[in-house]
JSON list of C-alpha atoms in Angstrom, two decimals:
[
{"chain": "B", "resi": 106, "resn": "MET", "atom": "CA", "xyz": [-7.78, -63.44, 4.91]},
{"chain": "B", "resi": 107, "resn": "ASP", "atom": "CA", "xyz": [-10.98, -63.81, 3.83]},
{"chain": "B", "resi": 108, "resn": "LEU", "atom": "CA", "xyz": [-12.13, -62.92, 0.13]},
{"chain": "B", "resi": 109, "resn": "LEU", "atom": "CA", "xyz": [-13.37, -59.41, 0.71]},
{"chain": "B", "resi": 110, "resn": "ASN", "atom": "CA", "xyz": [-10.22, -58.65, 2.87]},
{"chain": "B", "resi": 111, "resn": "GLU", "atom": "CA", "xyz": [-7.64, -60.04, 0.32]},
{"chain": "B", "resi": 112, "resn": "ILE", "atom": "CA", "xyz": [-9.67, -58.14, -2.72]},
{"chain": "B", "resi": 113, "resn": "TYR", "atom": "CA", "xyz": [-9.57, -54.17, -0.63]},
{"chain": "B", "resi": 114, "resn": "GLU", "atom": "CA", "xyz": [-5.19, -55.46, -0.36]},
{"chain": "B", "resi": 115, "resn": "VAL", "atom": "CA", "xyz": [-4.93, -56.11, -3.98]},
{"chain": "B", "resi": 116, "resn": "GLN", "atom": "CA", "xyz": [-6.64, -52.44, -4.89]},
{"chain": "B", "resi": 117, "resn": "ARG", "atom": "CA", "xyz": [-4.38, -50.59, -1.89]},
{"chain": "B", "resi": 118, "resn": "LEU", "atom": "CA", "xyz": [-1.42, -52.50, -3.88]},
{"chain": "B", "resi": 119, "resn": "HIS", "atom": "CA", "xyz": [-2.81, -51.34, -7.13]},
{"chain": "B", "resi": 120, "resn": "LEU", "atom": "CA", "xyz": [-2.85, -47.50, -5.92]},
{"chain": "B", "resi": 121, "resn": "ARG", "atom": "CA", "xyz": [0.56, -48.09, -4.43]},
{"chain": "B", "resi": 122, "resn": "SER", "atom": "CA", "xyz": [2.30, -49.50, -7.25]},
{"chain": "B", "resi": 123, "resn": "THR", "atom": "CA", "xyz": [1.33, -46.56, -9.22]},
{"chain": "B", "resi": 124, "resn": "GLU", "atom": "CA", "xyz": [3.20, -44.19, -6.91]},
{"chain": "B", "resi": 125, "resn": "LEU", "atom": "CA", "xyz": [6.94, -43.19, -7.66]},
{"chain": "B", "resi": 126, "resn": "ASP", "atom": "CA", "xyz": [8.36, -45.69, -5.59]},
{"chain": "B", "resi": 127, "resn": "GLY", "atom": "CA", "xyz": [5.92, -48.33, -5.78]},
{"chain": "B", "resi": 128, "resn": "GLU", "atom": "CA", "xyz": [7.50, -50.11, -8.57]},
{"chain": "B", "resi": 129, "resn": "GLN", "atom": "CA", "xyz": [8.80, -53.17, -6.15]},
{"chain": "B", "resi": 130, "resn": "LEU", "atom": "CA", "xyz": [4.90, -53.65, -5.32]},
{"chain": "B", "resi": 131, "resn": "THR", "atom": "CA", "xyz": [4.02, -54.37, -8.97]},
{"chain": "B", "resi": 132, "resn": "ARG", "atom": "CA", "xyz": [4.69, -57.79, -9.18]},
{"chain": "B", "resi": 133, "resn": "GLU", "atom": "CA", "xyz": [2.66, -58.58, -5.49]},
{"chain": "B", "resi": 134, "resn": "PHE", "atom": "CA", "xyz": [-0.22, -56.36, -6.62]},
{"chain": "B", "resi": 135, "resn": "LEU", "atom": "CA", "xyz": [0.06, -58.58, -10.17]},
{"chain": "B", "resi": 136, "resn": "LEU", "atom": "CA", "xyz": [0.26, -61.89, -8.14]},
{"chain": "B", "resi": 137, "resn": "ARG", "atom": "CA", "xyz": [-2.40, -61.09, -5.88]},
{"chain": "B", "resi": 138, "resn": "ARG", "atom": "CA", "xyz": [-5.27, -59.75, -8.15]},
{"chain": "B", "resi": 139, "resn": "ALA", "atom": "CA", "xyz": [-4.35, -62.92, -10.43]},
{"chain": "B", "resi": 140, "resn": "ALA", "atom": "CA", "xyz": [-4.85, -65.12, -7.38]},
{"chain": "B", "resi": 141, "resn": "VAL", "atom": "CA", "xyz": [-8.03, -63.20, -6.13]},
{"chain": "B", "resi": 142, "resn": "ILE", "atom": "CA", "xyz": [-9.59, -63.82, -8.94]},
{"chain": "B", "resi": 143, "resn": "ASP", "atom": "CA", "xyz": [-8.86, -67.13, -9.49]},
{"chain": "B", "resi": 144, "resn": "ARG", "atom": "CA", "xyz": [-10.64, -67.65, -6.65]},
{"chain": "B", "resi": 145, "resn": "LEU", "atom": "CA", "xyz": [-13.75, -65.73, -7.05]},
{"chain": "B", "resi": 146, "resn": "ALA", "atom": "CA", "xyz": [-13.72, -68.10, -10.91]},
{"chain": "B", "resi": 147, "resn": "ASP", "atom": "CA", "xyz": [-13.23, -71.10, -9.10]},
{"chain": "B", "resi": 148, "resn": "SER", "atom": "CA", "xyz": [-16.53, -70.39, -6.82]},
{"chain": "B", "resi": 149, "resn": "PRO", "atom": "CA", "xyz": [-18.66, -67.25, -9.05]},
{"chain": "B", "resi": 150, "resn": "LEU", "atom": "CA", "xyz": [-20.90, -65.50, -6.53]},
{"chain": "B", "resi": 151, "resn": "ASP", "atom": "CA", "xyz": [-23.16, -65.13, -9.23]},
{"chain": "B", "resi": 152, "resn": "PRO", "atom": "CA", "xyz": [-23.91, -67.38, -12.13]},
{"chain": "B", "resi": 153, "resn": "ASP", "atom": "CA", "xyz": [-24.32, -64.60, -14.63]},
{"chain": "B", "resi": 154, "resn": "GLU", "atom": "CA", "xyz": [-20.25, -63.43, -14.53]},
{"chain": "B", "resi": 155, "resn": "ALA", "atom": "CA", "xyz": [-19.00, -67.15, -14.35]},
{"chain": "B", "resi": 156, "resn": "ALA", "atom": "CA", "xyz": [-17.48, -66.83, -17.75]},
{"chain": "B", "resi": 157, "resn": "GLN", "atom": "CA", "xyz": [-16.35, -63.43, -17.10]},
{"chain": "B", "resi": 158, "resn": "GLN", "atom": "CA", "xyz": [-14.63, -64.14, -14.36]},
{"chain": "B", "resi": 159, "resn": "LEU", "atom": "CA", "xyz": [-13.06, -67.58, -15.98]},
{"chain": "B", "resi": 160, "resn": "ILE", "atom": "CA", "xyz": [-11.76, -64.89, -18.61]},
{"chain": "B", "resi": 161, "resn": "ASP", "atom": "CA", "xyz": [-10.43, -62.53, -16.31]},
{"chain": "B", "resi": 162, "resn": "ALA", "atom": "CA", "xyz": [-8.39, -65.20, -14.01]},
{"chain": "B", "resi": 163, "resn": "ASP", "atom": "CA", "xyz": [-6.99, -66.19, -17.08]},
{"chain": "B", "resi": 164, "resn": "THR", "atom": "CA", "xyz": [-6.19, -62.73, -18.25]},
{"chain": "B", "resi": 165, "resn": "TYR", "atom": "CA", "xyz": [-4.48, -62.09, -14.97]},
{"chain": "B", "resi": 166, "resn": "ALA", "atom": "CA", "xyz": [-2.50, -64.67, -14.96]},
{"chain": "B", "resi": 167, "resn": "ARG", "atom": "CA", "xyz": [-1.41, -64.27, -18.00]},
{"chain": "B", "resi": 168, "resn": "GLU", "atom": "CA", "xyz": [-0.09, -60.50, -17.09]},
{"chain": "B", "resi": 169, "resn": "LEU", "atom": "CA", "xyz": [1.61, -62.06, -14.04]},
{"chain": "B", "resi": 170, "resn": "LEU", "atom": "CA", "xyz": [3.16, -64.32, -16.37]},
{"chain": "B", "resi": 171, "resn": "ALA", "atom": "CA", "xyz": [4.18, -61.80, -18.75]},
{"chain": "B", "resi": 172, "resn": "HIS", "atom": "CA", "xyz": [6.02, -59.90, -16.09]},
{"chain": "B", "resi": 173, "resn": "ASP", "atom": "CA", "xyz": [7.22, -62.93, -14.70]},
{"chain": "B", "resi": 174, "resn": "LEU", "atom": "CA", "xyz": [9.17, -63.64, -18.16]},
{"chain": "B", "resi": 175, "resn": "ALA", "atom": "CA", "xyz": [10.51, -60.22, -18.29]},
{"chain": "B", "resi": 176, "resn": "ASN", "atom": "CA", "xyz": [11.74, -59.80, -15.58]},
{"chain": "B", "resi": 177, "resn": "GLY", "atom": "CA", "xyz": [12.91, -63.06, -14.22]},
{"chain": "B", "resi": 178, "resn": "THR", "atom": "CA", "xyz": [11.04, -62.99, -11.22]},
{"chain": "B", "resi": 179, "resn": "SER", "atom": "CA", "xyz": [9.16, -66.45, -11.41]},
{"chain": "B", "resi": 180, "resn": "HIS", "atom": "CA", "xyz": [9.79, -67.51, -7.55]},
{"chain": "B", "resi": 181, "resn": "GLY", "atom": "CA", "xyz": [8.39, -71.19, -7.86]},
{"chain": "B", "resi": 182, "resn": "PRO", "atom": "CA", "xyz": [9.64, -74.19, -8.21]},
{"chain": "B", "resi": 183, "resn": "ILE", "atom": "CA", "xyz": [8.61, -74.48, -12.05]},
{"chain": "B", "resi": 184, "resn": "PRO", "atom": "CA", "xyz": [9.97, -71.31, -13.49]},
{"chain": "B", "resi": 185, "resn": "ALA", "atom": "CA", "xyz": [7.28, -68.90, -16.17]},
{"chain": "B", "resi": 186, "resn": "GLY", "atom": "CA", "xyz": [9.72, -69.75, -18.70]},
{"chain": "B", "resi": 187, "resn": "ASP", "atom": "CA", "xyz": [8.31, -73.74, -18.69]},
{"chain": "B", "resi": 188, "resn": "LEU", "atom": "CA", "xyz": [6.13, -74.34, -21.55]},
{"chain": "B", "resi": 189, "resn": "ARG", "atom": "CA", "xyz": [3.67, -75.87, -19.59]},
{"chain": "B", "resi": 190, "resn": "TRP", "atom": "CA", "xyz": [2.09, -72.80, -18.37]},
{"chain": "B", "resi": 191, "resn": "THR", "atom": "CA", "xyz": [1.65, -71.47, -22.03]},
{"chain": "B", "resi": 192, "resn": "ASP", "atom": "CA", "xyz": [-2.00, -73.47, -21.74]},
{"chain": "B", "resi": 193, "resn": "HIS", "atom": "CA", "xyz": [-2.19, -73.00, -17.88]},
{"chain": "B", "resi": 194, "resn": "PRO", "atom": "CA", "xyz": [-1.34, -69.78, -17.05]},
{"chain": "B", "resi": 195, "resn": "ARG", "atom": "CA", "xyz": [-4.00, -70.31, -14.07]},
{"chain": "B", "resi": 196, "resn": "SER", "atom": "CA", "xyz": [-1.86, -72.83, -12.75]},
{"chain": "B", "resi": 197, "resn": "TYR", "atom": "CA", "xyz": [1.47, -70.92, -12.72]},
{"chain": "B", "resi": 198, "resn": "ALA", "atom": "CA", "xyz": [-0.31, -67.88, -10.93]},
{"chain": "B", "resi": 199, "resn": "ARG", "atom": "CA", "xyz": [-1.33, -70.52, -8.23]},
{"chain": "B", "resi": 200, "resn": "GLN", "atom": "CA", "xyz": [2.48, -72.01, -7.99]},
{"chain": "B", "resi": 201, "resn": "GLU", "atom": "CA", "xyz": [3.50, -68.11, -7.31]},
{"chain": "B", "resi": 202, "resn": "HIS", "atom": "CA", "xyz": [1.14, -67.40, -4.89]},
{"chain": "B", "resi": 203, "resn": "GLU", "atom": "CA", "xyz": [1.99, -70.23, -2.78]},
{"chain": "B", "resi": 204, "resn": "ALA", "atom": "CA", "xyz": [4.99, -69.77, -3.42]},
{"chain": "B", "resi": 205, "resn": "TRP", "atom": "CA", "xyz": [4.44, -66.20, -2.16]},
{"chain": "B", "resi": 206, "resn": "VAL", "atom": "CA", "xyz": [2.27, -67.30, 0.83]},
{"chain": "B", "resi": 207, "resn": "LEU", "atom": "CA", "xyz": [5.12, -69.40, 2.25]},
{"chain": "B", "resi": 208, "resn": "THR", "atom": "CA", "xyz": [7.54, -66.60, 1.93]},
{"chain": "B", "resi": 209, "resn": "GLN", "atom": "CA", "xyz": [5.23, -64.12, 3.49]},
{"chain": "B", "resi": 210, "resn": "ASP", "atom": "CA", "xyz": [4.30, -67.41, 6.57]},
{"chain": "B", "resi": 211, "resn": "LEU", "atom": "CA", "xyz": [8.08, -67.63, 7.42]},
{"chain": "B", "resi": 212, "resn": "GLN", "atom": "CA", "xyz": [8.81, -63.95, 7.35]},
{"chain": "B", "resi": 213, "resn": "SER", "atom": "CA", "xyz": [6.03, -63.84, 9.87]},
{"chain": "B", "resi": 214, "resn": "ARG", "atom": "CA", "xyz": [7.54, -66.24, 11.71]},
{"chain": "B", "resi": 215, "resn": "SER", "atom": "CA", "xyz": [11.30, -65.17, 12.37]},
{"chain": "B", "resi": 216, "resn": "GLY", "atom": "CA", "xyz": [9.78, -61.20, 12.58]},
{"chain": "B", "resi": 217, "resn": "ASP", "atom": "CA", "xyz": [11.24, -60.51, 8.83]},
{"chain": "B", "resi": 218, "resn": "GLU", "atom": "CA", "xyz": [9.25, -57.28, 8.75]},
{"chain": "B", "resi": 219, "resn": "THR", "atom": "CA", "xyz": [11.08, -56.53, 5.56]},
{"chain": "B", "resi": 220, "resn": "SER", "atom": "CA", "xyz": [8.18, -57.38, 2.90]},
{"chain": "B", "resi": 221, "resn": "PRO", "atom": "CA", "xyz": [6.40, -54.43, 1.61]},
{"chain": "B", "resi": 222, "resn": "SER", "atom": "CA", "xyz": [3.04, -55.36, 2.74]},
{"chain": "B", "resi": 223, "resn": "ALA", "atom": "CA", "xyz": [3.86, -56.31, 6.17]},
{"chain": "B", "resi": 224, "resn": "SER", "atom": "CA", "xyz": [5.32, -53.43, 6.74]},
{"chain": "B", "resi": 225, "resn": "ASP", "atom": "CA", "xyz": [1.75, -51.49, 6.04]},
{"chain": "B", "resi": 226, "resn": "ALA", "atom": "CA", "xyz": [-0.04, -53.89, 7.43]}
]
């Protein structure tokens, strides 16, 4: 999926997560937002915005980390409570995004359409 389409999906998730029954989408929104901003920060389109994109990537990764700590929703091999993430929240977001991508891939291979975003695609 290209970056522009992923940004669109993140915005769509944000809107859906604020609906009455959208709470289950909150983590996916936080995760995918952190991942897309992380990608933008690694290769900024506008050099004048590079510093702000790094700050945003760190901020959004920390929001995902805080959410997972509060809700016990970490999916990667190293849990959200591990101290290594304190100074490296973007690495945590990358780990969690990788776990999410693998889960999506397995679901699509098995024909499982139970994920909230799979039914909307």
